[in-house]
Amino acid sequence: MPIEAPITSSIMVHRDRLPHLRDPNEKINIWKVVKESIGQELSKITVPVYFNEPLSFIQRWAEDLTYNEFLLRAADHPDPRYRLALVSSFAITSYTTSEWRTMKPFNPLLGETFELEQDGFRLLLEQVSHHPPISALHCEHEEYIFWASVQVRTTFKATHLLVESQTKYHLILKPHNDHFVWNKPQTRVHNIIFGKIWVEHNGVVDVKNLENGDFAKVNWKRTGWFSKKATEVSGSVYDCYGSEHYKLEGTWNKGVDIVNNRTGEVSEAWRVYPFPEKKIA
């Protein structure tokens, strides 16, 4: 349902860091908490508050629009396959901070909402179900409409934390009536018991334009025994007949380039924004 309230032009100043940061020397005994929870879903487990970052999940989810200006670039481009390449690249940007943000956001309360007006868009998120936990997102801009509902399942395994997102993202670019849909990769958080915690995302994300049948496949590479590819992504953009037009090359934590198959020209899709000087690690 469209958001009818007008978009205001007032400027709000937002803080870029918390007033108090986590003590980097703090020792947390994760094993004491998880040893009885192997194989269980995280939303059903009571964990100490120091396991959480000071954000609700729906507030953190709003960060998916951090790189929203690339949607405006897509809306303004005449080539439908390049628009698909930009949207496919945008779908990667929501993971840029996950390399060092390994703490769990708080579970939202049923009916909890978060609203954000910024960069010409209005965003509303709500926790719409408690069991199972489901969140909904709706965003409107003069150039696009963006919406999704998500059910995240987080499970403790013997060696890692597995995060699976059951969701479909939808994006309509108004100038072209393009309607894109895509899914999310799996996430694994390693070394939750011993060693330095690190994150990887893996799987294939399918991005499709329902308006003309064009599609893209983005491969999130998993670390192997003899290689370190934990942040690499690569993809291909096809027309509805299966002919490849563009390639995507890069990493989910640094940036992505778009390569024109016909000319070999390389253009920048995005580069990661600089983080605050002090961040929670």
Tab-separated table of C-alpha atoms in Angstrom:
chain	number	residue	atom	x	y	z
A	1	MET	CA	0.000	0.000	0.000
A	2	PRO	CA	1.502	3.401	-0.955
A	3	ILE	CA	2.784	5.686	1.801
A	4	GLU	CA	0.696	8.836	1.418
A	5	ALA	CA	2.381	11.244	3.863
A	6	PRO	CA	4.559	13.879	2.137
A	7	ILE	CA	8.332	13.657	2.262
A	8	THR	CA	9.729	16.529	4.305
A	9	SER	CA	12.771	18.562	3.347
A	10	SER	CA	14.106	19.102	6.885
A	11	ILE	CA	17.672	17.953	7.545
A	12	MET	CA	18.365	15.600	10.436
A	13	VAL	CA	21.852	15.062	11.796
A	14	HIS	CA	22.530	11.417	12.664
A	15	ARG	CA	25.356	10.158	14.854
A	16	ASP	CA	27.856	7.881	13.115
A	17	ARG	CA	29.023	5.960	16.189
A	18	LEU	CA	27.861	4.993	19.664
A	19	PRO	CA	28.934	7.123	22.633
A	20	HIS	CA	30.427	4.046	24.333
A	21	LEU	CA	32.175	1.242	22.460
A	22	ARG	CA	32.610	-2.377	23.446
A	23	ASP	CA	35.794	-3.118	25.374
A	24	PRO	CA	38.069	-4.891	22.833
A	25	ASN	CA	39.714	-6.804	25.680
A	26	GLU	CA	36.460	-8.174	27.064
A	27	LYS	CA	36.516	-11.971	27.189
A	28	ILE	CA	33.237	-13.754	26.458
A	29	ASN	CA	32.796	-17.448	27.178
A	30	ILE	CA	30.551	-18.396	24.265
A	31	TRP	CA	30.921	-22.122	24.881
A	32	LYS	CA	29.220	-21.814	28.274
A	33	VAL	CA	26.091	-20.558	26.485
A	34	VAL	CA	26.032	-22.669	23.327
A	35	LYS	CA	27.157	-26.079	24.589
A	36	GLU	CA	23.536	-27.042	25.363
A	37	SER	CA	22.203	-25.413	22.190
A	38	ILE	CA	23.943	-27.245	19.326
A	39	GLY	CA	21.426	-27.746	16.517
A	40	GLN	CA	18.873	-25.338	18.013
A	41	GLU	CA	17.519	-22.163	16.460
A	42	LEU	CA	18.982	-18.983	17.966
A	43	SER	CA	15.674	-17.094	18.269
A	44	LYS	CA	14.490	-19.722	20.771
A	45	ILE	CA	17.597	-19.519	22.960
A	46	THR	CA	18.078	-17.033	25.794
A	47	VAL	CA	21.535	-15.482	25.516
A	48	PRO	CA	23.267	-12.883	27.732
A	49	VAL	CA	22.786	-9.285	26.642
A	50	TYR	CA	26.510	-8.863	25.907
A	51	PHE	CA	26.006	-11.178	22.902
A	52	ASN	CA	23.957	-8.426	21.241
A	53	GLU	CA	24.838	-5.261	19.416
A	54	PRO	CA	22.659	-2.347	20.652
A	55	LEU	CA	20.247	-2.451	17.712
A	56	SER	CA	16.988	-4.193	16.984
A	57	PHE	CA	17.041	-6.450	13.916
A	58	ILE	CA	14.593	-4.236	12.044
A	59	GLN	CA	16.771	-1.172	12.656
A	60	ARG	CA	19.815	-3.023	11.352
A	61	TRP	CA	17.782	-4.237	8.373
A	62	ALA	CA	17.184	-0.595	7.411
A	63	GLU	CA	20.895	-0.469	6.554
A	64	ASP	CA	20.069	-2.375	3.360
A	65	LEU	CA	19.255	1.068	1.905
A	66	THR	CA	22.670	2.555	2.743
A	67	TYR	CA	23.710	2.463	-0.924
A	68	ASN	CA	20.321	3.582	-2.247
A	69	GLU	CA	21.788	6.099	-4.705
A	70	PHE	CA	22.775	3.193	-6.951
A	71	LEU	CA	19.077	2.523	-7.424
A	72	LEU	CA	18.797	6.053	-8.817
A	73	ARG	CA	21.657	5.299	-11.212
A	74	ALA	CA	19.789	2.208	-12.347
A	75	ALA	CA	16.527	4.119	-12.760
A	76	ASP	CA	18.321	6.669	-14.950
A	77	HIS	CA	20.119	4.198	-17.253
A	78	PRO	CA	18.653	3.376	-20.713
A	79	ASP	CA	20.164	-0.137	-21.030
A	80	PRO	CA	17.910	-2.729	-19.320
A	81	ARG	CA	20.779	-5.215	-18.892
A	82	TYR	CA	23.027	-2.592	-17.298
A	83	ARG	CA	20.155	-1.698	-14.976
A	84	LEU	CA	20.015	-5.360	-13.994
A	85	ALA	CA	23.785	-5.338	-13.391
A	86	LEU	CA	23.452	-2.301	-11.110
A	87	VAL	CA	20.564	-3.837	-9.167
A	88	SER	CA	22.489	-7.114	-8.807
A	89	SER	CA	25.450	-5.134	-7.480
A	90	PHE	CA	23.195	-3.214	-5.099
A	91	ALA	CA	21.962	-6.530	-3.659
A	92	ILE	CA	25.534	-7.183	-2.484
A	93	THR	CA	25.938	-3.896	-0.590
A	94	SER	CA	23.851	-4.943	2.418
A	95	TYR	CA	26.747	-7.169	3.550
A	96	THR	CA	29.544	-4.587	3.558
A	97	THR	CA	29.663	-4.250	7.366
A	98	SER	CA	29.156	-7.927	8.185
A	99	GLU	CA	32.882	-8.677	8.008
A	100	TRP	CA	33.433	-7.193	11.470
A	101	ARG	CA	29.916	-7.044	12.940
A	102	THR	CA	29.571	-10.487	14.459
A	103	MET	CA	27.265	-9.705	17.386
A	104	LYS	CA	23.571	-10.535	17.207
A	105	PRO	CA	20.958	-7.745	16.950
A	106	PHE	CA	18.095	-7.848	19.455
A	107	ASN	CA	14.924	-9.720	18.509
A	108	PRO	CA	12.173	-7.166	17.713
A	109	LEU	CA	8.928	-7.200	19.684
A	110	LEU	CA	5.760	-8.131	17.818
A	111	GLY	CA	4.403	-4.927	16.280
A	112	GLU	CA	7.682	-3.053	16.751
A	113	THR	CA	8.347	-0.541	13.960
A	114	PHE	CA	11.262	1.497	12.687
A	115	GLU	CA	10.886	4.458	10.324
A	116	LEU	CA	13.506	6.370	8.366
A	117	GLU	CA	13.273	9.396	6.060
A	118	GLN	CA	16.512	10.003	4.189
A	119	ASP	CA	17.867	10.741	0.701
A	120	GLY	CA	14.374	11.301	-0.682
A	121	PHE	CA	12.917	7.968	0.460
A	122	ARG	CA	10.567	6.909	3.254
A	123	LEU	CA	11.217	3.547	4.853
A	124	LEU	CA	8.984	1.604	7.233
A	125	LEU	CA	9.848	-1.718	8.874
A	126	GLU	CA	7.686	-3.795	11.208
A	127	GLN	CA	7.895	-7.078	13.104
A	128	VAL	CA	4.733	-8.752	11.805
A	129	SER	CA	5.027	-12.230	13.354
A	130	HIS	CA	6.544	-13.576	16.560
A	131	HIS	CA	6.462	-17.357	15.948
A	132	PRO	CA	7.950	-17.723	13.432
A	133	PRO	CA	9.778	-14.363	13.592
A	134	ILE	CA	8.971	-12.456	10.384
A	135	SER	CA	9.833	-8.839	9.581
A	136	ALA	CA	8.473	-6.670	6.761
A	137	LEU	CA	10.044	-3.731	4.915
A	138	HIS	CA	8.499	-1.139	2.593
A	139	CYS	CA	10.343	1.808	1.028
A	140	GLU	CA	9.135	4.437	-1.443
A	141	HIS	CA	11.002	7.012	-3.512
A	142	GLU	CA	9.987	9.045	-6.555
A	143	GLU	CA	12.098	6.717	-8.705
A	144	TYR	CA	11.519	3.312	-7.083
A	145	ILE	CA	9.553	1.101	-4.677
A	146	PHE	CA	11.415	-1.462	-2.590
A	147	TRP	CA	9.846	-4.092	-0.331
A	148	ALA	CA	10.481	-7.461	1.293
A	149	SER	CA	9.520	-9.775	4.125
A	150	VAL	CA	12.126	-11.917	5.820
A	151	GLN	CA	12.244	-14.896	8.122
A	152	VAL	CA	15.765	-15.497	9.411
A	153	ARG	CA	16.680	-18.888	10.816
A	154	THR	CA	19.912	-18.941	12.824
A	155	THR	CA	21.188	-22.316	14.018
A	156	PHE	CA	24.150	-23.336	16.157
A	157	LYS	CA	26.216	-26.026	14.460
A	158	ALA	CA	29.182	-27.844	15.966
A	159	THR	CA	31.756	-25.552	14.329
A	160	HIS	CA	29.844	-22.466	13.230
A	161	LEU	CA	26.655	-20.425	13.317
A	162	LEU	CA	24.468	-20.874	10.225
A	163	VAL	CA	22.167	-18.022	9.158
A	164	GLU	CA	19.545	-18.788	6.507
A	165	SER	CA	17.244	-16.069	5.194
A	166	GLN	CA	13.913	-17.076	3.691
A	167	THR	CA	13.035	-13.975	1.741
A	168	LYS	CA	12.433	-12.391	-1.633
A	169	TYR	CA	13.383	-8.789	-2.216
A	170	HIS	CA	11.286	-6.779	-4.676
A	171	LEU	CA	12.276	-3.583	-6.480
A	172	ILE	CA	10.300	-1.589	-9.033
A	173	LEU	CA	12.129	1.092	-11.029
A	174	LYS	CA	9.293	3.457	-11.895
A	175	PRO	CA	10.737	5.093	-15.061
A	176	HIS	CA	10.964	1.689	-16.809
A	177	ASN	CA	8.388	-0.420	-14.897
A	178	ASP	CA	11.173	-2.928	-14.209
A	179	HIS	CA	10.252	-5.376	-11.435
A	180	PHE	CA	13.282	-7.137	-9.963
A	181	VAL	CA	13.235	-9.982	-7.442
A	182	TRP	CA	16.154	-11.679	-5.684
A	183	ASN	CA	17.031	-13.934	-2.780
A	184	LYS	CA	19.834	-13.838	-0.174
A	185	PRO	CA	22.942	-16.016	0.328
A	186	GLN	CA	23.636	-18.160	3.379
A	187	THR	CA	25.877	-16.812	6.127
A	188	ARG	CA	28.284	-18.753	8.322
A	189	VAL	CA	29.963	-17.326	11.414
A	190	HIS	CA	33.086	-19.373	12.135
A	191	ASN	CA	35.187	-19.879	15.269
A	192	ILE	CA	32.369	-19.044	17.670
A	193	ILE	CA	34.003	-21.273	20.292
A	194	PHE	CA	37.762	-20.899	19.718
A	195	GLY	CA	39.917	-18.530	17.680
A	196	LYS	CA	39.130	-15.292	15.880
A	197	ILE	CA	35.517	-15.040	14.715
A	198	TRP	CA	35.122	-14.552	10.961
A	199	VAL	CA	32.161	-14.422	8.591
A	200	GLU	CA	31.536	-15.825	5.131
A	201	HIS	CA	28.531	-15.679	2.825
A	202	ASN	CA	28.006	-18.307	0.159
A	203	GLY	CA	25.500	-19.530	-2.380
A	204	VAL	CA	23.953	-18.305	-5.610
A	205	VAL	CA	21.728	-15.234	-5.641
A	206	ASP	CA	19.294	-15.161	-8.560
A	207	VAL	CA	18.150	-11.716	-9.691
A	208	LYS	CA	15.340	-11.589	-12.242
A	209	ASN	CA	13.535	-8.798	-14.063
A	210	LEU	CA	9.933	-9.997	-14.196
A	211	GLU	CA	9.091	-7.330	-16.773
A	212	ASN	CA	11.289	-8.661	-19.604
A	213	GLY	CA	12.713	-11.996	-18.401
A	214	ASP	CA	16.341	-10.820	-18.120
A	215	PHE	CA	18.201	-12.463	-15.236
A	216	ALA	CA	21.502	-12.519	-13.366
A	217	LYS	CA	23.300	-15.111	-11.274
A	218	VAL	CA	25.671	-13.929	-8.552
A	219	ASN	CA	27.980	-16.517	-7.004
A	220	TRP	CA	29.132	-15.879	-3.434
A	221	LYS	CA	32.253	-17.982	-3.140
A	222	ARG	CA	32.980	-20.130	-0.134
A	223	THR	CA	36.435	-20.564	1.379
A	224	GLY	CA	38.092	-23.843	0.369
A	225	TRP	CA	40.787	-25.888	2.059
A	226	PHE	CA	43.513	-24.429	-0.156
A	227	SER	CA	42.101	-21.022	-1.073
A	228	LYS	CA	40.856	-17.885	0.613
A	229	LYS	CA	37.831	-16.631	-1.288
A	230	ALA	CA	35.584	-15.828	1.653
A	231	THR	CA	34.704	-12.349	0.355
A	232	GLU	CA	34.734	-12.888	-3.420
A	233	VAL	CA	31.628	-12.520	-5.554
A	234	SER	CA	31.223	-12.976	-9.290
A	235	GLY	CA	28.208	-12.933	-11.531
A	236	SER	CA	26.783	-12.779	-15.020
A	237	VAL	CA	23.897	-10.796	-16.493
A	238	TYR	CA	21.827	-12.435	-19.232
A	239	ASP	CA	18.983	-11.408	-21.491
A	240	CYS	CA	15.807	-13.481	-21.593
A	241	TYR	CA	17.347	-15.713	-24.307
A	242	GLY	CA	20.356	-16.635	-22.166
A	243	SER	CA	22.962	-14.448	-23.895
A	244	GLU	CA	25.498	-12.977	-21.476
A	245	HIS	CA	25.884	-9.174	-21.580
A	246	TYR	CA	27.798	-8.196	-18.433
A	247	LYS	CA	29.957	-9.758	-15.741
A	248	LEU	CA	30.221	-8.742	-12.084
A	249	GLU	CA	33.591	-8.997	-10.337
A	250	GLY	CA	34.616	-7.988	-6.835
A	251	THR	CA	34.173	-8.622	-3.136
A	252	TRP	CA	31.226	-8.052	-0.827
A	253	ASN	CA	33.351	-6.096	1.665
A	254	LYS	CA	35.253	-3.766	-0.728
A	255	GLY	CA	33.370	-3.175	-3.975
A	256	VAL	CA	32.136	-4.530	-7.308
A	257	ASP	CA	32.918	-3.744	-10.974
A	258	ILE	CA	30.764	-4.327	-14.047
A	259	VAL	CA	32.481	-5.696	-17.173
A	260	ASN	CA	30.898	-5.231	-20.609
A	261	ASN	CA	31.160	-8.577	-22.424
A	262	ARG	CA	31.201	-7.026	-25.887
A	263	THR	CA	33.712	-4.209	-25.350
A	264	GLY	CA	35.617	-5.378	-22.274
A	265	GLU	CA	35.007	-1.977	-20.674
A	266	VAL	CA	35.116	-2.038	-16.863
A	267	SER	CA	32.919	0.362	-14.885
A	268	GLU	CA	32.638	0.790	-11.147
A	269	ALA	CA	29.355	-0.365	-9.649
A	270	TRP	CA	30.196	0.643	-6.071
A	271	ARG	CA	32.969	0.995	-3.537
A	272	VAL	CA	32.505	0.553	0.188
A	273	TYR	CA	31.917	3.748	2.143
A	274	PRO	CA	34.550	4.568	4.774
A	275	PHE	CA	33.576	3.398	8.240
A	276	PRO	CA	33.756	5.558	11.372
A	277	GLU	CA	37.259	5.869	12.782
A	278	LYS	CA	36.230	3.758	15.771
A	279	LYS	CA	33.845	0.926	15.125
A	280	ILE	CA	32.559	-1.991	17.135
A	281	ALA	CA	34.586	-5.068	16.284
